[in-house]
Coordinates of C-alpha atoms in Angstrom, one line a residue:
Chain A
M1 CA 3.7 27.6 -28.1
D2 CA 3.9 25.9 -31.6
T3 CA 7.7 25.5 -31.3
E4 CA 8.0 24.3 -28.2
F5 CA 4.4 21.5 -29.4
R6 CA 6.6 20.6 -32.4
S7 CA 9.3 19.7 -30.2
T8 CA 7.5 17.0 -27.8
P9 CA 8.0 14.1 -29.5
R10 CA 12.0 14.9 -30.0
R11 CA 12.1 15.6 -26.1
L12 CA 10.0 12.0 -26.3
R13 CA 12.0 10.0 -28.4
R14 CA 15.4 11.9 -25.8
I15 CA 13.5 9.8 -22.7
L16 CA 11.7 6.9 -24.6
P17 CA 14.8 4.7 -24.4
A18 CA 15.8 5.1 -20.9
T19 CA 12.2 4.9 -20.0
L20 CA 11.8 1.5 -21.8
T21 CA 14.8 0.2 -19.9
A22 CA 13.5 1.3 -17.4
C23 CA 10.3 -0.8 -17.8
A24 CA 12.1 -3.4 -19.1
C25 CA 14.1 -3.5 -15.7
L26 CA 10.6 -3.9 -14.3
L27 CA 8.8 -6.6 -15.6
F28 CA 12.1 -8.6 -15.0
H29 CA 12.0 -7.9 -10.9
I30 CA 8.5 -8.6 -11.2
S31 CA 8.5 -11.6 -13.1
C32 CA 11.5 -13.2 -10.6
S33 CA 9.7 -12.5 -7.6
T34 CA 6.1 -13.5 -8.6
G35 CA 5.8 -16.6 -6.2
N36 CA 8.1 -18.7 -5.4
D37 CA 6.6 -21.4 -6.3
G38 CA 9.5 -24.7 -6.9
A39 CA 11.9 -23.0 -3.9
S40 CA 12.1 -25.7 -2.1
G41 CA 12.2 -28.7 -4.9
T42 CA 9.5 -29.6 -4.3
G43 CA 6.1 -27.6 -6.0
Y44 CA 5.4 -25.7 -2.7
R45 CA 5.6 -22.3 -1.6
G46 CA 5.4 -23.5 1.7
W47 CA 8.2 -25.2 3.6
T48 CA 9.0 -28.6 3.0
M49 CA 10.6 -30.5 6.0
P50 CA 13.4 -32.7 5.7
R51 CA 10.9 -35.6 7.9
P52 CA 7.5 -35.4 7.5
Q53 CA 5.5 -35.1 11.0
E54 CA 3.3 -37.8 11.7
K55 CA -0.5 -36.8 13.5
V56 CA -0.7 -36.6 17.0
D57 CA -2.9 -38.6 19.3
F58 CA -5.0 -36.3 20.8
T59 CA -8.2 -34.8 22.4
L60 CA -9.2 -31.6 23.2
T61 CA -12.9 -30.0 24.1
D62 CA -14.8 -28.5 20.5
T63 CA -16.6 -25.3 20.9
E64 CA -19.7 -27.0 21.7
G65 CA -18.2 -28.5 24.4
E66 CA -17.8 -32.0 22.7
P67 CA -14.1 -34.5 22.9
F68 CA -12.6 -34.1 19.5
D69 CA -10.2 -36.4 18.7
F70 CA -8.2 -35.1 16.2
R71 CA -6.9 -38.3 14.4
A72 CA -10.0 -40.3 14.0
R73 CA -11.9 -36.8 13.4
T74 CA -9.1 -35.2 10.2
E75 CA -9.2 -38.4 9.0
G76 CA -8.8 -38.7 5.0
Y77 CA -8.9 -34.3 5.1
V78 CA -6.1 -31.9 4.2
T79 CA -6.2 -30.9 7.7
L80 CA -4.5 -27.5 8.6
I81 CA -3.2 -27.1 12.6
F82 CA -2.6 -24.3 14.0
F83 CA -1.6 -23.4 17.7
G84 CA -3.1 -19.3 18.5
Y85 CA -5.0 -17.1 20.7
T86 CA -7.9 -15.1 19.7
Y87 CA -5.7 -11.5 22.3
C88 CA -3.0 -12.6 19.8
P89 CA -2.6 -9.4 18.0
D90 CA -1.4 -10.1 14.5
V91 CA 0.1 -13.9 13.2
C92 CA -2.5 -15.7 14.5
P93 CA -5.7 -13.6 13.3
I94 CA -3.7 -13.0 10.0
H95 CA -2.9 -16.2 9.4
M96 CA -6.9 -17.5 10.1
A97 CA -8.1 -14.4 8.0
N98 CA -5.7 -15.0 5.2
I99 CA -6.7 -18.6 5.3
G100 CA -10.5 -18.4 5.6
A101 CA -10.4 -15.8 2.7
V102 CA -8.5 -18.8 0.4
L103 CA -10.7 -21.0 0.8
D104 CA -13.8 -19.5 -0.2
D105 CA -12.5 -19.0 -3.1
F106 CA -11.7 -22.8 -3.9
R107 CA -14.6 -24.4 -5.2
I108 CA -16.5 -27.0 -2.8
E109 CA -15.1 -30.2 -3.9
V110 CA -12.1 -28.8 -2.8
R111 CA -12.9 -27.1 0.2
S112 CA -15.0 -30.1 1.9
Q113 CA -11.7 -31.7 1.4
I114 CA -9.5 -29.2 4.0
K115 CA -10.5 -29.2 7.2
V116 CA -8.9 -25.6 9.7
V117 CA -8.4 -27.1 12.9
F118 CA -7.2 -23.6 15.9
V119 CA -5.8 -25.0 19.4
T120 CA -5.8 -22.1 21.8
T121 CA -2.8 -21.3 24.0
D122 CA -4.8 -18.9 25.8
P123 CA -7.2 -21.3 27.8
E124 CA -7.6 -19.2 30.3
R125 CA -9.0 -15.9 28.3
D126 CA -10.5 -18.2 25.4
T127 CA -13.6 -19.5 26.5
P128 CA -15.8 -21.6 24.3
E129 CA -17.8 -18.4 22.9
R130 CA -15.1 -16.5 22.2
L131 CA -12.7 -18.9 20.0
R132 CA -16.4 -19.8 18.5
L133 CA -16.4 -15.8 17.6
W134 CA -13.2 -15.4 17.2
L135 CA -12.8 -18.6 14.1
D136 CA -16.5 -17.3 12.9
N137 CA -15.4 -14.1 11.2
F138 CA -12.8 -15.9 9.2
D139 CA -14.4 -18.7 8.9
T140 CA -18.0 -21.0 10.1
S141 CA -16.0 -23.9 9.6
F142 CA -12.9 -23.2 10.9
I143 CA -12.6 -25.6 14.7
G144 CA -11.7 -24.3 18.1
L145 CA -10.3 -26.7 20.3
R146 CA -9.3 -25.9 24.2
G147 CA -7.6 -27.7 26.7
D148 CA -5.0 -27.4 29.4
R149 CA -2.2 -25.1 28.9
D150 CA 0.5 -27.9 30.1
E151 CA -1.8 -30.6 27.9
V152 CA -1.4 -28.2 24.8
N153 CA 2.1 -28.0 25.2
E154 CA 2.7 -31.4 25.5
I155 CA 1.4 -31.6 22.1
Q156 CA 2.7 -28.6 20.4
V157 CA 6.1 -30.8 21.8
A158 CA 4.9 -33.4 20.4
L159 CA 4.3 -32.5 16.8
G160 CA 7.7 -30.1 16.7
L161 CA 6.9 -27.1 17.4
P162 CA 8.1 -25.2 20.7
A163 CA 5.4 -24.9 23.9
S164 CA 3.9 -21.6 24.1
V165 CA 4.9 -19.3 26.4
I166 CA 3.4 -16.5 28.5
E167 CA 4.8 -12.6 28.2
E168 CA 4.1 -9.9 30.8
T169 CA 3.8 -7.4 29.0
E170 CA 3.1 -3.3 31.7
G171 CA -0.8 -3.9 33.2
S172 CA -2.5 -7.0 33.8
G173 CA -2.1 -7.8 30.8
Y174 CA 0.2 -10.5 29.0
L175 CA 1.1 -11.9 25.1
V176 CA 1.5 -15.5 24.7
G177 CA 4.8 -16.9 23.1
H178 CA 3.7 -19.6 20.2
S179 CA 4.6 -21.1 16.7
A180 CA 3.6 -19.1 14.0
R181 CA 3.7 -21.7 12.2
V182 CA 0.7 -24.2 10.0
L183 CA 1.2 -27.4 9.9
A184 CA -0.7 -29.2 7.1
F185 CA -1.5 -32.9 7.2
T186 CA -1.7 -34.7 4.3
K187 CA -4.3 -37.7 3.9
D188 CA -1.5 -40.5 4.6
N189 CA -1.8 -38.3 7.8
L190 CA 1.9 -36.8 8.3
A191 CA 2.9 -32.8 7.9
H192 CA 4.8 -33.2 4.8
V193 CA 4.9 -29.1 4.3
A194 CA 4.3 -26.4 6.5
Y195 CA 3.9 -22.6 6.3
P196 CA 6.0 -20.0 8.6
F197 CA 4.6 -16.3 9.3
G198 CA 4.8 -14.2 5.8
T199 CA 2.1 -17.3 4.0
R200 CA 0.5 -15.1 1.4
Q201 CA -3.0 -15.6 -0.6
T202 CA -1.2 -17.1 -3.2
D203 CA 1.0 -19.4 -1.6
W204 CA -2.4 -21.0 0.0
A205 CA -3.8 -20.6 -2.9
H206 CA -1.3 -22.2 -4.6
D207 CA -0.8 -25.3 -2.6
L208 CA -4.0 -26.4 -0.9
P209 CA -5.4 -27.9 -4.1
K210 CA -2.2 -29.5 -4.7
L211 CA -2.1 -30.9 -0.9
V212 CA -5.6 -32.9 -1.7
D213 CA -4.3 -33.7 -5.1
E214 CA -1.1 -35.2 -3.5
R215 CA 0.6 -38.5 -3.2
W216 CA 3.8 -38.7 -1.6
E217 CA 4.3 -41.4 -3.6
Chain B
M1 CA 11.7 7.0 17.1
R2 CA 11.4 7.3 13.1
L3 CA 12.4 10.0 11.0
W4 CA 9.8 8.4 8.9
C5 CA 6.7 6.5 8.6
T6 CA 7.6 2.6 6.8
S7 CA 4.6 -0.4 6.7
S8 CA 3.7 -2.0 10.6
Q9 CA 6.8 -4.5 11.2
G10 CA 4.0 -6.2 12.7
V11 CA 3.2 -4.5 15.5
A12 CA -0.5 -3.4 15.9
W13 CA -2.3 -0.6 15.0
D14 CA -3.6 1.1 17.9
W15 CA -4.6 4.6 18.3
T16 CA -0.9 6.0 20.4
W17 CA 0.8 8.9 18.6
Q18 CA 4.3 8.8 17.6
P19 CA 6.7 11.4 15.8
Y20 CA 7.8 11.1 13.0
I21 CA 11.1 14.0 13.8
G22 CA 12.4 13.7 9.9
V23 CA 8.7 15.0 8.5
W24 CA 8.8 17.9 10.5
V25 CA 12.1 18.5 9.6
F26 CA 11.2 18.2 6.1
I27 CA 8.1 20.3 6.0
I28 CA 9.9 23.5 8.6
L29 CA 12.7 23.3 5.6
I30 CA 10.1 23.7 2.8
A31 CA 8.7 26.6 5.1
V32 CA 11.6 28.5 5.8
A33 CA 13.0 27.7 2.5
Y34 CA 9.7 29.9 1.0
W35 CA 9.9 32.5 3.7
L36 CA 13.7 33.0 2.9
H37 CA 12.9 32.6 -1.4
L38 CA 10.5 35.0 -0.8
R39 CA 12.9 37.4 1.4
R40 CA 14.7 37.1 -1.9
L41 CA 12.2 38.5 -4.0
E42 CA 12.1 42.5 -5.1
P43 CA 9.5 44.4 -3.2
S44 CA 7.8 44.7 -6.0
A45 CA 7.0 41.3 -7.0
L46 CA 5.2 41.5 -3.8
K47 CA 3.8 45.3 -3.0
D48 CA -0.5 43.8 -3.8
C49 CA -0.9 42.9 -0.1
A50 CA -3.8 40.6 -1.2
Q51 CA -1.7 39.0 -3.7
R52 CA 1.3 38.1 -2.0
R53 CA -1.3 36.8 1.6
S54 CA -3.0 34.5 -1.2
R55 CA 0.2 33.0 -2.8
I56 CA 1.3 32.4 0.8
V57 CA -1.9 31.3 1.5
F58 CA -1.9 28.5 -1.3
F59 CA 1.4 27.6 -0.1
A60 CA 0.5 27.0 3.4
L61 CA -2.2 25.0 1.8
G62 CA 0.2 22.7 -0.3
L63 CA 3.0 22.6 3.1
F64 CA 0.1 21.7 5.0
S65 CA -1.5 18.7 2.5
L66 CA 1.8 18.0 2.4
W67 CA 2.4 17.3 6.7
L68 CA -0.9 15.9 6.6
A69 CA 0.1 12.8 4.4
L70 CA 3.1 12.2 5.5
D71 CA 2.1 12.7 9.4
W72 CA 0.9 10.2 12.1
P73 CA -2.6 8.7 11.6
I74 CA -2.5 8.9 8.0
A75 CA 1.1 8.3 7.1
P76 CA 1.4 5.2 9.7
L77 CA -1.6 4.1 8.6
G78 CA -1.3 3.8 4.4
M79 CA 2.2 2.6 5.0
G80 CA 1.6 -0.6 7.4
Y81 CA -1.9 -1.0 7.7
L82 CA -4.5 -0.2 4.8
A83 CA -3.8 0.6 1.6
S84 CA -7.2 2.8 1.0
V85 CA -5.2 5.2 3.7
H86 CA -2.2 4.5 1.6
M87 CA -4.1 6.0 -1.7
V88 CA -4.9 9.3 0.0
Q89 CA -1.7 9.6 0.7
Y90 CA -1.1 9.7 -2.9
M91 CA -3.6 12.0 -3.4
L92 CA -2.7 14.3 -1.4
I93 CA 1.3 14.2 -2.5
A94 CA 1.2 14.3 -6.2
L95 CA -2.6 16.1 -6.4
V96 CA -3.2 18.4 -4.2
A97 CA 0.4 19.6 -2.6
P98 CA 2.4 20.2 -6.2
P99 CA -0.1 22.0 -7.5
L100 CA -1.0 24.9 -4.6
F101 CA 2.6 25.2 -4.0
L102 CA 3.2 26.1 -7.6
L103 CA 0.5 28.4 -7.2
G104 CA 2.0 29.8 -3.7
F105 CA 4.9 31.1 -6.3
P106 CA 4.5 34.9 -7.6
A107 CA 5.3 34.8 -12.1
S108 CA 8.8 37.1 -10.5
S109 CA 9.6 33.2 -8.9
Y110 CA 8.6 31.5 -12.5
E111 CA 10.8 34.6 -14.2
K112 CA 13.6 34.2 -12.1
L113 CA 14.5 31.5 -14.1
N114 CA 16.0 32.2 -17.0
D115 CA 18.7 33.3 -14.9
R116 CA 19.4 30.2 -14.6
P117 CA 19.6 28.5 -18.1
R118 CA 21.1 24.7 -16.8
T119 CA 17.7 25.0 -15.0
V120 CA 15.3 25.8 -17.7
A121 CA 16.6 23.4 -20.3
T122 CA 15.9 21.1 -17.8
L123 CA 12.1 21.9 -16.8
R124 CA 12.2 22.8 -20.5
N125 CA 12.3 18.6 -21.1
T126 CA 10.3 18.2 -18.6
A127 CA 7.5 20.5 -18.1
Q128 CA 6.6 20.3 -22.1
P129 CA 3.0 18.9 -21.9
L130 CA 3.0 15.2 -23.4
V131 CA 6.7 14.9 -21.0
A132 CA 5.1 15.7 -18.2
F133 CA 1.7 13.3 -18.8
F134 CA 4.1 10.6 -19.5
I135 CA 6.5 10.8 -16.7
F136 CA 4.0 11.8 -14.5
N137 CA 1.9 8.8 -15.2
V138 CA 5.0 6.1 -15.2
I139 CA 6.2 7.1 -11.9
I140 CA 2.9 7.2 -10.8
T141 CA 2.5 2.6 -12.3
V142 CA 5.7 2.4 -11.1
T143 CA 5.6 3.5 -7.3
H144 CA 2.0 1.5 -6.8
W145 CA 3.4 -1.5 -8.5
P146 CA 3.7 -4.6 -6.1
S147 CA 6.8 -6.2 -5.8
L148 CA 8.5 -2.6 -5.6
V149 CA 5.8 -1.1 -3.1
D150 CA 6.8 -3.8 -0.5
P151 CA 10.2 -3.7 -0.3
F152 CA 10.6 0.5 -0.4
M153 CA 7.7 0.7 2.2
S154 CA 9.7 -1.7 4.9
S155 CA 13.1 1.2 5.3
Q156 CA 13.2 4.8 6.1
V157 CA 14.8 5.7 3.5
G158 CA 12.6 3.7 0.1
A159 CA 9.6 5.3 2.2
F160 CA 11.0 9.0 1.8
A161 CA 11.8 7.8 -1.8
L162 CA 8.2 7.3 -2.6
D163 CA 6.7 9.9 -1.0
M164 CA 9.4 12.2 -3.1
A165 CA 9.1 10.3 -6.3
W166 CA 5.1 11.4 -5.9
L167 CA 6.5 14.8 -5.1
V168 CA 8.3 15.5 -7.9
A169 CA 5.8 13.1 -10.4
G170 CA 3.2 15.9 -8.9
L171 CA 5.1 18.8 -9.4
V172 CA 6.2 17.7 -13.1
F173 CA 2.4 17.0 -13.9
W174 CA 1.4 21.3 -12.3
W175 CA 3.9 22.7 -14.2
P176 CA 2.3 23.3 -17.5
L177 CA -0.6 24.3 -15.7
I178 CA 0.2 26.2 -13.4
A179 CA 3.3 27.7 -13.6
P180 CA 3.3 31.2 -16.0
V181 CA 6.9 31.7 -17.0
P182 CA 7.1 34.2 -19.2
A183 CA 9.4 33.4 -21.6
W184 CA 7.9 30.0 -22.2
P185 CA 4.4 29.6 -24.5
R186 CA 1.6 28.9 -22.7
F187 CA -0.3 26.3 -22.6
L188 CA -4.3 27.2 -24.3
P189 CA -6.7 26.4 -21.6
M190 CA -8.1 23.8 -24.5
F191 CA -5.1 21.7 -24.3
K192 CA -4.6 21.9 -20.3
L193 CA -9.1 20.3 -20.1
A194 CA -7.3 18.0 -22.3
Y195 CA -4.0 17.2 -20.0
L196 CA -6.7 17.3 -17.2
G197 CA -9.7 14.8 -19.1
L198 CA -6.7 12.5 -20.9
N199 CA -5.4 12.0 -17.7
G200 CA -8.7 12.4 -15.4
I201 CA -9.6 9.1 -17.6
I202 CA -6.6 6.9 -18.5
I203 CA -6.3 3.8 -16.6
R204 CA -3.6 2.4 -15.5
P205 CA -2.2 -1.4 -15.2
P206 CA -2.1 -0.2 -11.1
F207 CA -5.3 0.1 -10.7
F208 CA -6.7 -2.6 -13.0
I209 CA -4.2 -4.9 -10.5
L210 CA -6.0 -3.6 -7.3
L211 CA -9.6 -3.6 -8.7
F212 CA -9.7 -7.4 -10.8
S213 CA -6.6 -8.8 -8.4
R214 CA -7.9 -12.9 -7.0
F215 CA -5.8 -12.4 -4.2
P216 CA -4.5 -8.4 -1.8
A217 CA -1.2 -7.9 -4.1
Y218 CA 0.5 -5.6 -2.0
A219 CA 2.1 -8.6 0.7
T220 CA 2.1 -5.1 3.3
Y221 CA -1.2 -4.7 4.2
E222 CA -2.2 -8.5 4.0
L223 CA 1.0 -9.1 6.5
A224 CA 0.1 -5.7 9.3
P225 CA -1.9 -6.4 12.2
P226 CA -5.1 -6.4 10.2
I227 CA -7.7 -3.5 11.7
P228 CA -10.7 -4.9 12.3
G229 CA -14.2 -4.2 10.1
T230 CA -11.1 -4.7 7.4
S231 CA -10.3 -7.2 4.9
A232 CA -6.9 -6.5 3.0
L233 CA -8.6 -7.6 -0.7
S234 CA -11.8 -5.7 0.1
D235 CA -9.1 -2.2 1.4
Q236 CA -7.2 -2.7 -2.2
Q237 CA -10.1 -2.9 -4.0
L238 CA -11.8 0.7 -2.1
A239 CA -8.0 1.4 -2.8
A240 CA -8.5 1.2 -6.3
G241 CA -11.3 3.0 -6.1
I242 CA -10.1 6.4 -4.3
M243 CA -7.2 5.8 -7.3
K244 CA -9.2 6.5 -9.9
L245 CA -11.8 8.0 -8.6
G246 CA -10.0 10.8 -6.8
T247 CA -8.0 11.7 -9.4
A248 CA -10.5 11.7 -11.6
L249 CA -12.4 14.6 -9.6
V250 CA -9.2 16.7 -8.8
M251 CA -8.9 16.6 -13.0
V252 CA -12.5 17.8 -12.8
V253 CA -12.6 20.4 -10.0
A254 CA -9.3 21.6 -11.4
M255 CA -10.6 21.3 -15.6
V256 CA -13.9 23.4 -13.8
I257 CA -11.3 26.4 -13.2
V258 CA -9.0 26.4 -16.0
F259 CA -12.2 26.7 -18.4
G260 CA -14.2 29.7 -15.4
E261 CA -10.6 31.5 -16.1
W262 CA -10.9 30.5 -19.8
V263 CA -15.0 32.4 -20.2
R264 CA -13.5 35.5 -17.5
S265 CA -9.9 36.3 -20.0
S266 CA -11.9 35.8 -23.5
K267 CA -14.6 38.5 -21.7
K268 CA -11.3 40.2 -21.0
A269 CA -9.6 39.6 -24.4
P270 CA -10.2 42.1 -27.4
A271 CA -11.7 40.3 -30.3
G272 CA -9.4 39.2 -32.8
S273 CA -6.5 38.3 -29.9
A274 CA -5.0 34.9 -28.8
Y275 CA -7.4 32.5 -27.6

């Protein structure tokens, strides 16, 4: 026993350089892979659009049944707009959950300057009640909008997004294929940055306060 | 059909059973290797039927723990949807299965190691308590590091490598406590208790990351189709709790067993002998 314990430091010394090298490689890898700050050259972690997208004028119905004039009601705010549906199994709840979690973490001064608008691409199944209930899971301030499928498709195309399509599934159900991109309009009524699926909470937390303060000169 | 379980790949969780053929083959290979090993041992080594039975039960329990961790539903949930279940997987693979495997081998199996000088030399290096403790904690830290875990869990080879790293780390950790190689010096019960106690209280960096980070650390769970009633961050905090308290619980149980054996052997041993 004694012999074994005495020889331990020597063995440790033998494996220590290899372990330290491995740890150094790991730390290097981590430091290189923590976030993608400035990956687009603008300091944003979202995808900076080569040509900013203008806001589109449209009026849809909110979950209270009231008309919602998008341009007028989002004027002067950073507005995230996303097209999806409540039966969506993956992209929609992930985007909404991540944005909701991050907004919770912001100071009220920042939080109060951001609006999140969710437009359903499945108006048949997404009743106002269902839409409201679903959005409230993430944040009660999220705005839910409904309109005819064709009308919503027109808005998507006008915003540079693909129109949504119905995909039949086994049985009587269906999925709705739609863009996974969140457009972020800043106070100049232009969307300079878009957020694809895969945007993480750290990315939102990094970008949203910057978008609130952005002047785009 | 997949051989080994990976991250969710964007598919929403449901309770539809999924086969993982690679896991079954792996488990069957271990069982067959064990059976062949027992058959090859001299009959004298297994004379005591009760002892033999208990060894086989230990090994079978270890195999069951490993299979439970690697197969549906724990593996797909843990690899793709919930960090907390991932931590249960880790507990089963690194902390529960390895000691049961080691207890499943009779003393003569360890004696036979002396016929293989190279194996013994390697084991002597890795199974030193301090070295084993060091190796175990480095492997567990690295294999829980978010920027490393995310890419590994997205491929079958990477997921397999993570599982095997845990299993090997567990075997290395438990070896000094359980494997009774007669030619080797004994690890005194007092040191065994310290070894286990220290591992129970040690705080590894991933625990801090999981418990205190403001946002989810693992992209795998943050970007997986959500399971109703859970959020990535609260699930991650639960994972940290399981990692810490679960490890501490296993260590306390092991310490109670070691202490019990120590007391029993002290009563049997004549005055003035070793301990």
